[in-house]
N, CA, C and O atoms as a printed pandas DataFrame, in Angstrom:
     atom_number atom_name residue_name chain_id  residue_number  x_coord  y_coord  z_coord
0              1         N          UNK        A               1   33.956  -16.909  -20.050
1              2        CA          UNK        A               1   32.587  -18.389  -19.041
2              3         C          UNK        A               1   33.166  -18.017  -17.661
3              4         O          UNK        A               1   34.356  -18.293  -17.508
4              5         N          UNK        A               2   32.227  -17.174  -16.171
5              6        CA          UNK        A               2   32.975  -17.341  -15.897
6              7         C          UNK        A               2   31.626  -19.193  -14.596
7              8         O          UNK        A               2   30.546  -19.737  -14.830
8              9         N          UNK        A               3   32.429  -19.308  -13.716
9             10        CA          UNK        A               3   31.753  -20.325  -12.865
10            11         C          UNK        A               3   31.613  -20.324  -11.377
11            12         O          UNK        A               3   32.624  -20.443  -10.684
12            13         N          UNK        A               4   30.579  -20.213  -10.906
13            14        CA          UNK        A               4   30.219  -20.226   -9.757
14            15         C          UNK        A               4   29.522  -21.978   -8.914
15            16         O          UNK        A               4   28.601  -22.705   -9.287
16            17         N          UNK        A               5   30.298  -22.077   -7.936
17            18        CA          UNK        A               5   29.823  -22.900   -6.978
18            19         C          UNK        A               5   28.457  -22.103   -5.525
19            20         O          UNK        A               5   28.468  -21.137   -4.762
20            21         N          UNK        A               6   27.427  -23.315   -5.872
21            22        CA          UNK        A               6   26.369  -23.099   -5.578
22            23         C          UNK        A               6   25.611  -24.204   -4.512
23            24         O          UNK        A               6   25.010  -25.216   -4.872
24            25         N          UNK        A               7   25.813  -23.707   -3.016
25            26        CA          UNK        A               7   25.360  -24.492   -1.871
26            27         C          UNK        A               7   23.289  -24.583   -2.499
27            28         O          UNK        A               7   22.502  -23.642   -2.605
28            29         N          UNK        A               8   23.093  -25.827   -2.727
29            30        CA          UNK        A               8   21.648  -25.334   -2.614
30            31         C          UNK        A               8   21.162  -27.008   -1.257
31            32         O          UNK        A               8   21.610  -28.111   -0.944
32            33         N          UNK        A               9   19.759  -25.888   -0.859
33            34        CA          UNK        A               9   19.733  -27.980   -0.267
34            35         C          UNK        A               9   17.933  -28.084   -0.767
35            36         O          UNK        A               9   16.936  -27.440   -1.095
36            37         N          UNK        A              10   18.346  -29.060   -0.579
37            38        CA          UNK        A              10   16.704  -29.509   -0.699
38            39         C          UNK        A              10   16.330  -30.571   -2.042
39            40         O          UNK        A              10   15.327  -30.919   -2.665
40            41         N          UNK        A              11   17.656  -30.809   -2.052
41            42        CA          UNK        A              11   17.703  -32.454   -3.481
42            43         C          UNK        A              11   18.411  -33.416   -2.827
43            44         O          UNK        A              11   19.334  -33.371   -2.014
44            45         N          UNK        A              12   17.774  -34.326   -3.361
45            46        CA          UNK        A              12   18.246  -36.195   -2.834
46            47         C          UNK        A              12   17.857  -37.537   -3.622
47            48         O          UNK        A              12   17.843  -38.745   -3.388
48            49         N          UNK        A              13   17.356  -36.129   -5.352
49            50        CA          UNK        A              13   16.589  -37.629   -5.875
50            51         C          UNK        A              13   17.699  -36.688   -7.266
51            52         O          UNK        A              13   17.807  -37.165   -8.396
52            53         N          UNK        A              14   17.283  -38.523   -8.994
53            54        CA          UNK        A              14   17.463  -38.308   -9.764
54            55         C          UNK        A              14   16.881  -36.697  -10.316
55            56         O          UNK        A              14   17.440  -35.676  -10.717
56            57         N          UNK        A              15   15.352  -37.148  -10.069
57            58        CA          UNK        A              15   14.764  -35.573  -10.351
58            59         C          UNK        A              15   15.002  -34.164   -9.447
59            60         O          UNK        A              15   14.173  -33.254   -9.410
60            61         N          UNK        A              16   15.664  -34.160   -9.075
61            62        CA          UNK        A              16   16.046  -32.465   -8.661
62            63         C          UNK        A              16   17.035  -32.755   -9.282
63            64         O          UNK        A              16   17.248  -31.613   -9.690
64            65         N          UNK        A              17   18.159  -33.566   -9.880
65            66        CA          UNK        A              17   19.314  -32.400  -10.638
66            67         C          UNK        A              17   19.065  -32.220  -11.446
67            68         O          UNK        A              17   19.653  -31.273  -11.968
68            69         N          UNK        A              18   17.824  -33.053  -12.407
69            70        CA          UNK        A              18   17.274  -32.924  -13.514
70            71         C          UNK        A              18   16.364  -32.284  -13.375
71            72         O          UNK        A              18   15.938  -32.325  -14.529
72            73         N          UNK        A              19   15.711  -31.713  -12.872
73            74        CA          UNK        A              19   14.632  -29.828  -12.360
74            75         C          UNK        A              19   16.287  -29.205  -12.121
75            76         O          UNK        A              19   16.671  -28.655  -13.152
76            77         N          UNK        A              20   17.250  -29.178  -11.082
77            78        CA          UNK        A              20   17.783  -27.524  -11.502
78            79         C          UNK        A              20   18.550  -28.106  -12.172
79            80         O          UNK        A              20   18.073  -29.148  -11.724
80            81         N          UNK        A              21   19.488  -28.537  -12.996
81            82        CA          UNK        A              21   20.297  -28.517  -14.530
82            83         C          UNK        A              21   20.073  -27.932  -15.955
83            84         O          UNK        A              21   20.819  -27.469  -16.818
84            85         N          UNK        A              22   18.052  -28.253  -15.783
85            86        CA          UNK        A              22   17.587  -28.183  -15.710
86            87         C          UNK        A              22   16.691  -26.877  -16.327
87            88         O          UNK        A              22   15.927  -26.686  -17.273
88            89         N          UNK        A              23   17.207  -26.178  -15.311
89            90        CA          UNK        A              23   16.686  -24.511  -15.106
90            91         C          UNK        A              23   17.462  -23.503  -15.160
91            92         O          UNK        A              23   17.359  -22.341  -15.553
92            93         N          UNK        A              24   18.486  -24.319  -14.566
93            94        CA          UNK        A              24   20.216  -23.520  -15.124
94            95         C          UNK        A              24   20.500  -23.086  -16.906
95            96         O          UNK        A              24   20.715  -22.068  -17.564
96            97         N          UNK        A              25   20.294  -24.964  -17.202
97            98        CA          UNK        A              25   19.736  -25.087  -18.679
98            99         C          UNK        A              25   19.517  -23.544  -19.164
99           100         O          UNK        A              25   20.271  -22.572  -19.182
100          101         N          UNK        A              26   18.060  -23.754  -19.576
101          102        CA          UNK        A              26   17.195  -22.402  -20.038
102          103         C          UNK        A              26   17.797  -21.131  -19.941
103          104         O          UNK        A              26   17.674  -20.470  -20.972
104          105         N          UNK        A              27   18.498  -20.505  -18.892
105          106        CA          UNK        A              27   19.035  -19.529  -18.287
106          107         C          UNK        A              27   20.328  -19.048  -20.035
107          108         O          UNK        A              27   20.837  -18.100  -20.633
108          109         N          UNK        A              28   20.200  -20.605  -20.043
109          110        CA          UNK        A              28   21.664  -20.663  -21.689
110          111         C          UNK        A              28   22.805  -20.844  -20.240
111          112         O          UNK        A              28   23.855  -20.209  -20.333
112          113         N          UNK        A              29   22.663  -21.391  -19.405
113          114        CA          UNK        A              29   23.953  -21.645  -18.886
114          115         C          UNK        A              29   23.967  -22.653  -18.568
115          116         O          UNK        A              29   22.921  -23.301  -18.528
116          117         N          UNK        A              30   25.881  -23.501  -18.004
117          118        CA          UNK        A              30   25.565  -24.531  -17.849
118          119         C          UNK        A              30   25.700  -25.519  -16.659
119          120         O          UNK        A              30   26.839  -25.921  -16.421
120          121         N          UNK        A              31   24.654  -25.970  -15.865
121          122        CA          UNK        A              31   24.623  -26.710  -14.587
122          123         C          UNK        A              31   25.781  -28.490  -14.071
123          124         O          UNK        A              31   25.802  -29.627  -14.543
124          125         N          UNK        A              32   26.085  -28.215  -13.612
125          126        CA          UNK        A              32   26.580  -30.063  -13.207
126          127         C          UNK        A              32   25.962  -30.161  -10.985
127          128         O          UNK        A              32   26.433  -29.441  -10.104
128          129         N          UNK        A              33   25.179  -30.955  -10.845
129          130        CA          UNK        A              33   24.941  -30.843   -9.785
130          131         C          UNK        A              33   25.523  -32.083   -9.289
131          132         O          UNK        A              33   25.420  -33.126   -9.936
132          133         N          UNK        A              34   26.329  -31.997   -7.803
133          134        CA          UNK        A              34   27.397  -32.768   -6.937
134          135         C          UNK        A              34   26.293  -33.346   -6.107
135          136         O          UNK        A              34   26.658  -33.610   -4.962
136          137         N          UNK        A              35   25.082  -33.605   -6.370
137          138        CA          UNK        A              35   24.057  -34.304   -5.721
138          139         C          UNK        A              35   24.138  -34.676   -4.099
139          140         O          UNK        A              35   23.161  -34.574   -3.358
140          141         N          UNK        A              36   25.777  -35.234   -3.556
141          142        CA          UNK        A              36   26.103  -35.799   -2.667
142          143         C          UNK        A              36   26.874  -34.534   -1.837
143          144         O          UNK        A              36   27.317  -34.890   -0.745
144          145         N          UNK        A              37   27.100  -33.122   -2.188
145          146        CA          UNK        A              37   28.080  -32.532   -1.938
146          147         C          UNK        A              37   27.109  -31.754   -1.345
147          148         O          UNK        A              37   27.469  -31.250   -0.281
148          149         N          UNK        A              38   25.125  -31.309   -1.984
149          150        CA          UNK        A              38   24.292  -30.078   -2.161
150          151         C          UNK        A              38   25.292  -29.021   -2.626
151          152         O          UNK        A              38   26.158  -28.356   -2.058
152          153         N          UNK        A              39   24.726  -29.148   -4.192
153          154        CA          UNK        A              39   25.755  -28.117   -4.896
154          155         C          UNK        A              39   25.851  -28.017   -5.992
155          156         O          UNK        A              39   26.284  -29.106   -6.367
156          157         N          UNK        A              40   25.660  -27.056   -7.260
157          158        CA          UNK        A              40   25.691  -26.869   -8.435
158          159         C          UNK        A              40   26.950  -26.023   -8.450
159          160         O          UNK        A              40   27.453  -25.270   -7.616
160          161         N          UNK        A              41   27.313  -26.421   -9.750
161          162        CA          UNK        A              41   28.198  -25.686   -9.700
162          163         C          UNK        A              41   27.970  -25.542  -11.757
163          164         O          UNK        A              41   27.790  -26.534  -12.464
164          165         N          UNK        A              42   28.081  -23.533  -12.502
165          166        CA          UNK        A              42   27.477  -23.427  -12.926
166          167         C          UNK        A              42   27.903  -23.094  -13.743
167          168         O          UNK        A              42   26.786  -22.701  -14.079
168          169         N          UNK        A              43   28.987  -22.578  -15.174
169          170        CA          UNK        A              43   29.319  -21.931  -16.039
170          171         C          UNK        A              43   28.366  -21.005  -16.897
171          172         O          UNK        A              43   27.356  -21.154  -17.584
172          173         N          UNK        A              44   28.967  -20.259  -16.616
173          174        CA          UNK        A              44   27.642  -18.674  -17.291
174          175         C          UNK        A              44   28.421  -17.856  -17.319
175          176         O          UNK        A              44   29.402  -17.520  -16.655
176          177         N          UNK        A              45   27.585  -17.336  -18.690
177          178        CA          UNK        A              45   28.129  -16.108  -19.937
178          179         C          UNK        A              45   28.293  -14.696  -19.024
179          180         O          UNK        A              45   27.587  -13.888  -19.627
180          181         N          UNK        A              46   28.788  -14.130  -18.056
181          182        CA          UNK        A              46   28.190  -13.211  -17.229
182          183         C          UNK        A              46   27.119  -11.911  -18.152
183          184         O          UNK        A              46   26.141  -11.411  -17.596
184          185         N          UNK        A              47   27.584  -11.490  -19.763
185          186        CA          UNK        A              47   27.019  -10.703  -20.594
186          187         C          UNK        A              47   26.185  -10.818  -20.292
187          188         O          UNK        A              47   25.596   -9.782  -19.982
188          189         N          UNK        A              48   25.515  -12.003  -20.144
189          190        CA          UNK        A              48   23.657  -12.497  -20.688
190          191         C          UNK        A              48   23.124  -13.080  -19.399
191          192         O          UNK        A              48   21.915  -13.309  -19.402
192          193         N          UNK        A              49   23.918  -13.414  -18.102
193          194        CA          UNK        A              49   22.870  -14.094  -16.907
194          195         C          UNK        A              49   23.849  -13.616  -15.774
195          196         O          UNK        A              49   25.057  -13.381  -15.731
196          197         N          UNK        A              50   22.860  -13.575  -14.918
197          198        CA          UNK        A              50   22.990  -12.310  -13.592
198          199         C          UNK        A              50   23.412  -14.014  -12.653
199          200         O          UNK        A              50   23.058  -15.176  -12.850
200          201         N          UNK        A              51   24.293  -13.365  -11.652
201          202        CA          UNK        A              51   23.847  -14.816  -10.573
202          203         C          UNK        A              51   23.009  -14.445   -9.819
203          204         O          UNK        A              51   23.211  -14.829   -8.667
204          205         N          UNK        A              52   22.292  -13.959   -9.935
205          206        CA          UNK        A              52   20.954  -13.555   -8.948
206          207         C          UNK        A              52   19.593  -14.507  -10.483
207          208         O          UNK        A              52   18.606  -15.237  -10.394
208          209         N          UNK        A              53   20.346  -13.915  -11.604
209          210        CA          UNK        A              53   19.359  -14.810  -12.342
210          211         C          UNK        A              53   19.154  -16.676  -12.247
211          212         O          UNK        A              53   18.085  -17.286  -12.246
212          213         N          UNK        A              54   20.764  -17.339  -12.162
213          214        CA          UNK        A              54   21.118  -18.876  -11.031
214          215         C          UNK        A              54   19.757  -19.218  -10.475
215          216         O          UNK        A              54   18.732  -19.618  -11.028
216          217         N          UNK        A              55   20.191  -18.809   -8.599
217          218        CA          UNK        A              55   19.629  -18.245   -7.832
218          219         C          UNK        A              55   18.048  -18.653   -7.763
219          220         O          UNK        A              55   17.455  -19.627   -7.301
220          221         N          UNK        A              56   17.549  -17.197   -8.585
221          222        CA          UNK        A              56   15.891  -18.013   -8.381
222          223         C          UNK        A              56   15.638  -18.712   -9.304
223          224         O          UNK        A              56   15.846  -19.821   -8.810
224          225         N          UNK        A              57   15.207  -18.950  -10.724
225          226        CA          UNK        A              57   15.610  -19.816  -11.497
226          227         C          UNK        A              57   15.332  -21.887  -11.379
227          228         O          UNK        A              57   14.688  -22.800  -11.896
228          229         N          UNK        A              58   16.891  -21.464   -9.761
229          230        CA          UNK        A              58   16.341  -22.928   -8.540
230          231         C          UNK        A              58   15.396  -22.696   -7.157
231          232         O          UNK        A              58   14.848  -23.291   -6.229
232          233         N          UNK        A              59   15.587  -21.642   -7.626
233          234        CA          UNK        A              59   14.653  -21.684   -6.124
234          235         C          UNK        A              59   13.084  -22.041   -6.620
235          236         O          UNK        A              59   12.141  -22.699   -6.180
236          237         N          UNK        A              60   13.457  -20.967   -8.148
237          238        CA          UNK        A              60   11.363  -21.537   -8.782
238          239         C          UNK        A              60   11.287  -22.837   -9.315
239          240         O          UNK        A              60   10.517  -23.376  -10.110
240          241         N          UNK        A              61   12.539  -23.307   -8.517
241          242        CA          UNK        A              61   12.522  -25.187   -8.713
242          243         C          UNK        A              61   11.974  -26.001   -7.385
243          244         O          UNK        A              61   11.783  -27.180   -7.088
244          245         N          UNK        A              62   11.823  -24.674   -6.734
245          246        CA          UNK        A              62   11.695  -25.730   -5.287
246          247         C          UNK        A              62   13.245  -25.664   -4.219
247          248         O          UNK        A              62   13.846  -26.399   -3.435
248          249         N          UNK        A              63   13.290  -25.157   -4.433
249          250        CA          UNK        A              63   15.383  -25.845   -3.564
250          251         C          UNK        A              63   15.452  -23.944   -2.954
251          252         O          UNK        A              63   14.851  -22.964   -3.397
252          253         N          UNK        A              64   16.855  -24.119   -1.332
253          254        CA          UNK        A              64   16.610  -23.371   -0.933
254          255         C          UNK        A              64   18.223  -23.120   -1.844
255          256         O          UNK        A              64   18.994  -23.976   -1.411
256          257         N          UNK        A              65   18.917  -22.264   -2.901
257          258        CA          UNK        A              65   19.940  -21.994   -2.389
258          259         C          UNK        A              65   20.681  -20.121   -1.120
259          260         O          UNK        A              65   20.177  -19.096   -0.661
260          261         N          UNK        A              66   22.101  -20.818   -1.152
261          262        CA          UNK        A              66   22.464  -20.911    0.452
262          263         C          UNK        A              66   22.840  -18.878   -0.326
263          264         O          UNK        A              66   23.266  -18.353   -1.354
264          265         N          UNK        A              67   22.448  -18.583    0.683
265          266        CA          UNK        A              67   22.996  -16.836    0.720
266          267         C          UNK        A              67   23.774  -16.452    0.762
267          268         O          UNK        A              67   23.856  -15.224    0.773
């Protein structure tokens, strides 16, 4: 398992946390949002999930992932 921390702009509440963590979970990865730090730490299997797919899933929820 690999781990990456991504900066995510636009998160401000519990719904945001659920949306981002849920989007990551649908990919088969495990995400933990740090609302105060405006980031999400994702543990994923690089054989089945790419970083680009994780970023896209988060952006599809309406949040901006720092490039």
